[in-house]
PDB file of C-alpha atoms in Angstrom:
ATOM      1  CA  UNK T   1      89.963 104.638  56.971  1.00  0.00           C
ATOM      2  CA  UNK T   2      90.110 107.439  59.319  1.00  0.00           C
ATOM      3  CA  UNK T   3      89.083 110.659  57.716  1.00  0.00           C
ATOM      4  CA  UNK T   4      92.050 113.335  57.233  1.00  0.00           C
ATOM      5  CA  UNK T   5      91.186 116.219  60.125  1.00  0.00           C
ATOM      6  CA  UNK T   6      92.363 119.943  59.433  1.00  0.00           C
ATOM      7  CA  UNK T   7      92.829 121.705  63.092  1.00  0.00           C
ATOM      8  CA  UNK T   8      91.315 124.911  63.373  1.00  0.00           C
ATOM      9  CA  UNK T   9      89.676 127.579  65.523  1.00  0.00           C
ATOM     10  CA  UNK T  10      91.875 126.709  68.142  1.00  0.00           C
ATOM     11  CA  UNK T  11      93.730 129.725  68.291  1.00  0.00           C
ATOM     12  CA  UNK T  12      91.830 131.881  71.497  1.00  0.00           C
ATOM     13  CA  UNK T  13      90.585 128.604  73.147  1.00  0.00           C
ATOM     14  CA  UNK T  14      90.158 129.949  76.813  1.00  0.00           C
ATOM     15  CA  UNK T  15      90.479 127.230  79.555  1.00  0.00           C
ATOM     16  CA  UNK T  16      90.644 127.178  83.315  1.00  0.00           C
ATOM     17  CA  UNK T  17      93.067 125.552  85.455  1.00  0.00           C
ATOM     18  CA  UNK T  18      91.488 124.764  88.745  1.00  0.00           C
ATOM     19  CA  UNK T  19      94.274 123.899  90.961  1.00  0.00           C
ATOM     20  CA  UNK T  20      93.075 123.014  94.389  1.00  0.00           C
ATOM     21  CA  UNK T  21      95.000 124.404  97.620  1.00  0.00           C
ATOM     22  CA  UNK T  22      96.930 122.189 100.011  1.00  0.00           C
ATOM     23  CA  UNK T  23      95.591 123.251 103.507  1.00  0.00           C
ATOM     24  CA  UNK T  24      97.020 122.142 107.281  1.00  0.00           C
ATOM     25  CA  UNK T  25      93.224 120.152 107.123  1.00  0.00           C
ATOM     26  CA  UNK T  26      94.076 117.839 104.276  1.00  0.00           C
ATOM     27  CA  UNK T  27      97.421 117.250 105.685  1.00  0.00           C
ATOM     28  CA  UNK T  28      95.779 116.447 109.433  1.00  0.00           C
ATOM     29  CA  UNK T  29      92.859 114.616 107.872  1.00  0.00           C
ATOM     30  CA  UNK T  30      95.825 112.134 105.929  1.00  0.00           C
ATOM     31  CA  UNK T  31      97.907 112.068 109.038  1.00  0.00           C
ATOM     32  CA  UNK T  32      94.844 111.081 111.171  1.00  0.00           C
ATOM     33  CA  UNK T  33      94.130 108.036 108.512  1.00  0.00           C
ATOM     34  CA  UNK T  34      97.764 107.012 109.080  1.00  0.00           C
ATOM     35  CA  UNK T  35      97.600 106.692 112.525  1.00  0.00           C
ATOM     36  CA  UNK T  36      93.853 104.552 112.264  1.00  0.00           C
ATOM     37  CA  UNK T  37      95.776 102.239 109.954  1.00  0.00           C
ATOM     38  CA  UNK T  38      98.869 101.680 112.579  1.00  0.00           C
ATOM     39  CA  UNK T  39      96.308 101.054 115.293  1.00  0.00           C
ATOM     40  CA  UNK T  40      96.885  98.256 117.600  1.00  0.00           C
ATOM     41  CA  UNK T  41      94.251  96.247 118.847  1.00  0.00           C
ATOM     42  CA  UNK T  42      93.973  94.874 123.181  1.00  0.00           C
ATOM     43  CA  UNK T  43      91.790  92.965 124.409  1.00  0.00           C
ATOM     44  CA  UNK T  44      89.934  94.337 126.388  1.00  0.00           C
ATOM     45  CA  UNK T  45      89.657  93.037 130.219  1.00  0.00           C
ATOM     46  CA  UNK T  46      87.185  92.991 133.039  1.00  0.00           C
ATOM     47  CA  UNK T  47      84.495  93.696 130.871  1.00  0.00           C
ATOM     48  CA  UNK T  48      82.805  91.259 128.650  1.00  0.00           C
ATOM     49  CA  UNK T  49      79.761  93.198 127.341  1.00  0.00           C
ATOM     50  CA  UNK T  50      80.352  95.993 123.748  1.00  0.00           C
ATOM     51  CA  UNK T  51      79.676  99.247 124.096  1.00  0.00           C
ATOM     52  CA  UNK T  52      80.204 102.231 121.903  1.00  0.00           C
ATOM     53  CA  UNK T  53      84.419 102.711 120.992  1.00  0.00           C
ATOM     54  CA  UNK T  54      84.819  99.048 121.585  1.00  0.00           C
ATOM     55  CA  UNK T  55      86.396  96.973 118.785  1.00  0.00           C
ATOM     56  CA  UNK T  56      83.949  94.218 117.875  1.00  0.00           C
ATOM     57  CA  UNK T  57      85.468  90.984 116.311  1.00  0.00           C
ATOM     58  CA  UNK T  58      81.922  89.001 115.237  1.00  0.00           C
ATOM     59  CA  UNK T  59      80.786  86.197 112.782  1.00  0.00           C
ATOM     60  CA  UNK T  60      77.705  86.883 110.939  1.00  0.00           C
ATOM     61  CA  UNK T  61      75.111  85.608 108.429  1.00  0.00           C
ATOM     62  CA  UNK T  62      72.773  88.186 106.301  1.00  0.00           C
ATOM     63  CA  UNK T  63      69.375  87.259 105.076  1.00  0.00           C
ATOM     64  CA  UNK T  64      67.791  89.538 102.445  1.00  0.00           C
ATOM     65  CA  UNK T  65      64.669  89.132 100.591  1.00  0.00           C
ATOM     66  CA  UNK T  66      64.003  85.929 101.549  1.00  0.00           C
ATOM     67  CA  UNK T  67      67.936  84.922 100.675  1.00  0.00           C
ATOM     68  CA  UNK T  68      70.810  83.929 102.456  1.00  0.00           C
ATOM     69  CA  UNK T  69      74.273  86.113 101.915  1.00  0.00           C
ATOM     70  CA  UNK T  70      77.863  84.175 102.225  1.00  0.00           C
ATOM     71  CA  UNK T  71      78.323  84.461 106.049  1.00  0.00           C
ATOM     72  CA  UNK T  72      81.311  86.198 107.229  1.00  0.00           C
ATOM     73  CA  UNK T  73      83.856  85.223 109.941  1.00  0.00           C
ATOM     74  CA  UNK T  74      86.418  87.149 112.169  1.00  0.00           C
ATOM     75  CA  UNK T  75      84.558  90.731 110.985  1.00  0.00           C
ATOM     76  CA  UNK T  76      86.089  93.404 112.959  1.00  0.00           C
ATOM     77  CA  UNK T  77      83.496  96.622 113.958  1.00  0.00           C
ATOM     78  CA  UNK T  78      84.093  99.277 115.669  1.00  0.00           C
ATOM     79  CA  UNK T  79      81.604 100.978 117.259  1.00  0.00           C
ATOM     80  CA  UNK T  80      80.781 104.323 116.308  1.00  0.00           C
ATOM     81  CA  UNK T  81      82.859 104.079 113.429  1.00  0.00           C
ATOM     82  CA  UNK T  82      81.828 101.197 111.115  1.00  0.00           C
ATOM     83  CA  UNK T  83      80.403 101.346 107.557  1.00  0.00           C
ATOM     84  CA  UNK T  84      77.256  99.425 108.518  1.00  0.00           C
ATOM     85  CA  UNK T  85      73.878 101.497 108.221  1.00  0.00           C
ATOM     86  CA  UNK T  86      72.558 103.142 110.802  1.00  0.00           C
ATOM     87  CA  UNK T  87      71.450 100.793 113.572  1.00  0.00           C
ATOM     88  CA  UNK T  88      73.622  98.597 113.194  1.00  0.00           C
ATOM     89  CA  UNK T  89      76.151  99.397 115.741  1.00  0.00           C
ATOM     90  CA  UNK T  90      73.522 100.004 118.231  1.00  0.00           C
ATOM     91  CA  UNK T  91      72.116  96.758 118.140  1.00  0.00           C
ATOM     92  CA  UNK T  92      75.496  95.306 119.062  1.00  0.00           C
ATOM     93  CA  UNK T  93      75.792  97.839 121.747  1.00  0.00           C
ATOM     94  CA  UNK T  94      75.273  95.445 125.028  1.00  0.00           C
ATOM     95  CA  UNK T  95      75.899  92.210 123.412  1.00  0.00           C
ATOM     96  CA  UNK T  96      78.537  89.910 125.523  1.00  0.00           C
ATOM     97  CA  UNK T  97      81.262  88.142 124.495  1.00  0.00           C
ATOM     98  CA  UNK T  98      79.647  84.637 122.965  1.00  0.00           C
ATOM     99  CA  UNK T  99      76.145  86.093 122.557  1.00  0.00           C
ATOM    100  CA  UNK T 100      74.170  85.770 119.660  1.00  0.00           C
ATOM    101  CA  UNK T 101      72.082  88.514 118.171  1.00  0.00           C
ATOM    102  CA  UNK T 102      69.863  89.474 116.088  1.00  0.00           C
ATOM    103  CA  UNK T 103      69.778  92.796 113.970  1.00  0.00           C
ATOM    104  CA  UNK T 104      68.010  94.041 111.595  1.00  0.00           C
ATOM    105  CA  UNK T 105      68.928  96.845 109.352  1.00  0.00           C
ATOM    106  CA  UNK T 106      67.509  99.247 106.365  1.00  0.00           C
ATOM    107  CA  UNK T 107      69.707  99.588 104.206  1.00  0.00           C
ATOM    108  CA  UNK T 108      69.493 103.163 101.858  1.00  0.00           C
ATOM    109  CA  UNK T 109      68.075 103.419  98.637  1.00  0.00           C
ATOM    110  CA  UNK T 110      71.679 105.427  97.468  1.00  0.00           C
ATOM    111  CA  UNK T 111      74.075 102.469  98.962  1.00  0.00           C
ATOM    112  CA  UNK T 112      76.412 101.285  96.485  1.00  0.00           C
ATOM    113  CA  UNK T 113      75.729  97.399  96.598  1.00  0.00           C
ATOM    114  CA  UNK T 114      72.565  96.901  94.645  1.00  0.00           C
ATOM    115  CA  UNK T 115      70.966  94.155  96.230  1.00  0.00           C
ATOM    116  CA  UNK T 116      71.288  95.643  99.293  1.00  0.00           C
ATOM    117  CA  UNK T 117      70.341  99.092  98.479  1.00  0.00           C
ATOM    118  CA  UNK T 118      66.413 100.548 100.210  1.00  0.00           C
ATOM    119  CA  UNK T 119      66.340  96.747 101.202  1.00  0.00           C
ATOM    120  CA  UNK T 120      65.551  95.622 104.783  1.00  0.00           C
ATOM    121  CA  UNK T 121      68.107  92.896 105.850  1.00  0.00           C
ATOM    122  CA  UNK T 122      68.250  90.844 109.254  1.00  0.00           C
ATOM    123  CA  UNK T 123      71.767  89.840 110.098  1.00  0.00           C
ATOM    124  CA  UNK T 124      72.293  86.948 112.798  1.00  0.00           C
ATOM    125  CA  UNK T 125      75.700  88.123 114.661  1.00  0.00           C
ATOM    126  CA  UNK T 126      77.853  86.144 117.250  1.00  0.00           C
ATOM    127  CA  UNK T 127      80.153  88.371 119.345  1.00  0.00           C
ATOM    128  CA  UNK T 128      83.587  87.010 119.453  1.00  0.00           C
ATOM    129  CA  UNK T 129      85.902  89.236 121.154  1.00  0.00           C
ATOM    130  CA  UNK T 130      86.029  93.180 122.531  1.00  0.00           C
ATOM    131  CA  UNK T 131      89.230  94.884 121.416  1.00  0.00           C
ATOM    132  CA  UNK T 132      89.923  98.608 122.677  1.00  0.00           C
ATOM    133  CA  UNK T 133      92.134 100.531 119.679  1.00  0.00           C
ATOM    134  CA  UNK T 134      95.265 102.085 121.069  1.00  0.00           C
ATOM    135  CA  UNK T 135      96.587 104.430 118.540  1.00  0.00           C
ATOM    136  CA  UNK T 136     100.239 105.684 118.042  1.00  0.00           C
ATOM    137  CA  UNK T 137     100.952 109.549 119.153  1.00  0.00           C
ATOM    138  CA  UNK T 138     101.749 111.664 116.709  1.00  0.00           C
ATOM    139  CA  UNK T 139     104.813 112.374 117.208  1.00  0.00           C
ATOM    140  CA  UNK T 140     108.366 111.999 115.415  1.00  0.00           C
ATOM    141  CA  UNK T 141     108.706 108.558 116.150  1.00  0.00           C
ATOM    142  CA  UNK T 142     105.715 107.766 113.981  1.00  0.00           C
ATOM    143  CA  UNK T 143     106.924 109.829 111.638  1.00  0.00           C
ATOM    144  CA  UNK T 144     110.458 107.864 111.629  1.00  0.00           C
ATOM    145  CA  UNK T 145     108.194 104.852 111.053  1.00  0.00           C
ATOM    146  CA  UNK T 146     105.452 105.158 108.526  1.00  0.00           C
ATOM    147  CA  UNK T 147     107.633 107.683 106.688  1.00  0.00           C
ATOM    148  CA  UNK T 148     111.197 107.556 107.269  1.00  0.00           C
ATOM    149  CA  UNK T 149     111.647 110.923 108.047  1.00  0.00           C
ATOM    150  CA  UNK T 150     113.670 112.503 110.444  1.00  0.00           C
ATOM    151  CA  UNK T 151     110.789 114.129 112.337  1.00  0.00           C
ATOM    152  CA  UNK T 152     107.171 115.027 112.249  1.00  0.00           C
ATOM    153  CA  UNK T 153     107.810 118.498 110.648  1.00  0.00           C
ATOM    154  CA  UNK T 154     109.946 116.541 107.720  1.00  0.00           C
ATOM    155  CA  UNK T 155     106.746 114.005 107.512  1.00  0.00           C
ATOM    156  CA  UNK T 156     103.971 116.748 107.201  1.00  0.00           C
ATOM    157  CA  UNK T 157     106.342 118.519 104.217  1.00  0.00           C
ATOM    158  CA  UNK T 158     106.075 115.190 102.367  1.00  0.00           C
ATOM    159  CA  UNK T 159     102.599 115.043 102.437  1.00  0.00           C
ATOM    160  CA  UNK T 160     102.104 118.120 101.499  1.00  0.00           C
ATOM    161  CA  UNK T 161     104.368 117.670  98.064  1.00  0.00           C
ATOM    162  CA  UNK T 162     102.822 114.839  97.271  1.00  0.00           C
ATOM    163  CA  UNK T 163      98.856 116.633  97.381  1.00  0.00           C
ATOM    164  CA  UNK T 164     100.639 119.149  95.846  1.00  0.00           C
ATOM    165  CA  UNK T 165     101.529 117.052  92.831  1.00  0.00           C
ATOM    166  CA  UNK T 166      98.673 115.227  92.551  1.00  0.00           C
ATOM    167  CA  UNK T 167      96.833 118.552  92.693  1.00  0.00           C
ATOM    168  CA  UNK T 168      98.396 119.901  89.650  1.00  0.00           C
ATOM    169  CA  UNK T 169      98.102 116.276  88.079  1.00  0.00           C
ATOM    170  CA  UNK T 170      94.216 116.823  88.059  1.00  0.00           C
ATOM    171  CA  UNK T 171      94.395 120.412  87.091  1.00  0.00           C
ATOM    172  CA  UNK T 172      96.328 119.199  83.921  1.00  0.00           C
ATOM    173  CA  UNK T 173      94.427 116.728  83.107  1.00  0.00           C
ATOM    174  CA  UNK T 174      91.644 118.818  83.635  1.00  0.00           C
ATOM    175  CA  UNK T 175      92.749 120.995  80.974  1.00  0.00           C
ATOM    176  CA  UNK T 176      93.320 118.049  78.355  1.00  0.00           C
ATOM    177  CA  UNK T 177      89.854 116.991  79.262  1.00  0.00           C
ATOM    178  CA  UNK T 178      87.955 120.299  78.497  1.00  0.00           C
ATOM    179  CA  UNK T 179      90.134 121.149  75.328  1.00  0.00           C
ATOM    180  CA  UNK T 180      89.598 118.230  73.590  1.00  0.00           C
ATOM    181  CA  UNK T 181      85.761 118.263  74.792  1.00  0.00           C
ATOM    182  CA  UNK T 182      85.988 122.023  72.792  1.00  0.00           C
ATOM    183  CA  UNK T 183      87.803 121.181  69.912  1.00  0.00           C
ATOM    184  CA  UNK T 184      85.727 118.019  68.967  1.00  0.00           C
ATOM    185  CA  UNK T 185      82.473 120.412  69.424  1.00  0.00           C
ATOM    186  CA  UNK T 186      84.453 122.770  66.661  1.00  0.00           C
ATOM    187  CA  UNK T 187      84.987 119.687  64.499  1.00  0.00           C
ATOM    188  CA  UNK T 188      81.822 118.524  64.883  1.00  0.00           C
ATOM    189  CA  UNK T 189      81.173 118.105  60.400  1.00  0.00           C
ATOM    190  CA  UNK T 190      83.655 115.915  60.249  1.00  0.00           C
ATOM    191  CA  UNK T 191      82.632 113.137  58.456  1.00  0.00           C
ATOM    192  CA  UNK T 192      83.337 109.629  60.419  1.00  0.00           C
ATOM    193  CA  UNK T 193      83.368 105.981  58.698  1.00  0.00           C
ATOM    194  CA  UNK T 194      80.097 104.012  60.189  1.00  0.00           C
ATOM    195  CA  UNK T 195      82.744 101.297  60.785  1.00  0.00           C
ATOM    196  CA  UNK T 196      84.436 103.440  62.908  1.00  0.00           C
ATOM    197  CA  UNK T 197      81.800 104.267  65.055  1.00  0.00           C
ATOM    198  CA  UNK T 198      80.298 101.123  64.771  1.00  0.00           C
ATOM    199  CA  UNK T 199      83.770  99.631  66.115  1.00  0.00           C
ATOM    200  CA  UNK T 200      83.865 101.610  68.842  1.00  0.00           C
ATOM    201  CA  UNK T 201      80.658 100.947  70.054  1.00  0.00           C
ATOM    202  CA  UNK T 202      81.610  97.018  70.420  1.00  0.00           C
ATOM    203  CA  UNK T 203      84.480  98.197  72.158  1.00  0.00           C
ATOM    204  CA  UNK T 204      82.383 100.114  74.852  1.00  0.00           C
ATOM    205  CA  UNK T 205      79.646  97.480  75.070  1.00  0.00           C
ATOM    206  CA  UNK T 206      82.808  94.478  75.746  1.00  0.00           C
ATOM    207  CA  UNK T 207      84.106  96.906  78.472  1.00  0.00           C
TER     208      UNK T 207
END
């Protein structure tokens, strides 16, 4: 049964609403990932070896510790840009179309894939393809067609709402966060059913 709770000390609670600014930079920094993700790809002609800018479409295997990874096929890299570890970009640097290579890479001890993470791991790459990335100006006929707005101005006001809003969506919740953090410390001797917590726990450990 969930114990009857009598509000109080609330009255005075001071909070802080940290609403973050919408700046030209965010907007430009958006606008610039719009215009990566409408990127066409060409392939590239008269030149058969990768170097760094290029495109990269390669198939690759990954051993680790001993172990074999799924290989992947049809991988696109660009060079310079890619979320590889350092190195590996630079091993593919001078590699010709229909070349196999092989790289090996440290991964860090902070990446986000575990059984990759401080682990050394040799990758055996085939180079496919070299692709140069033409990107779309940024102008008001992109904005007429990843926003359908009337112009570039009317495109960079949208944006600029919608950080806005999202802005004040974190502030708020924010707010909720910290309050309630507050008001359960000043209800702290409330006495809770061992059930209760016990319930909860399961609840947390299935998640």
């Amino acid at each position: 049964v969930k114990p009857e709770v009598e509000a109080r000390d609330y009255r005075g609670l001071e909070l802080e609403r940290p609403l973050q600014p919408v700046d030209d930079r965010m907007i430009d920094d958006f606008l610039e990932r719009l215009r990566q993700a409408q990127a066409q790809l060409d392939p590239i002609e008269g030149r058969t070896t990768a170097r760094s800018g290029d495109v990269v479409v390669i198939d690759f295997g990954a051993t680790v510790d001993g172990k074999a990874l799924d290989p992947v096929e049809g991988r696109q890299v660009e060079l310079g840009a890619s979320g590889f570890p350092e190195g590996f970009d630079g091993g593919l640097e001078g590699c010709a179309v229909g070349e196999s290579r092989t790289i090996r890479v440290q991964y860090p001890e902070e990446h986000s894939e575990r059984r990759l993470a401080g682990k050394d791991v040799a990758f055996e790459v085939r180079v496919q393809g070299l692709f140069a990335k033409k990107l779309p100006d940024l102008d008001d006929e992109f904005a007429k067609d990843v926003g359908d707005c009337s112009d570039l101005a009317e495109l960079r006001e949208r944006i600029r709402g919608r950080f806005a809003a999202e802005a004040a969506q974190r502030a708020d919740a924010h707010v909720r966060r910290v309050a309630m953090q507050e008001l359960a410390r000043r209800h702290e001797d409330v006495e809770l059913p061992r059930s209760m917590v016990a319930r909860r726990l399961e609840g947390m450990i299935d998640e």
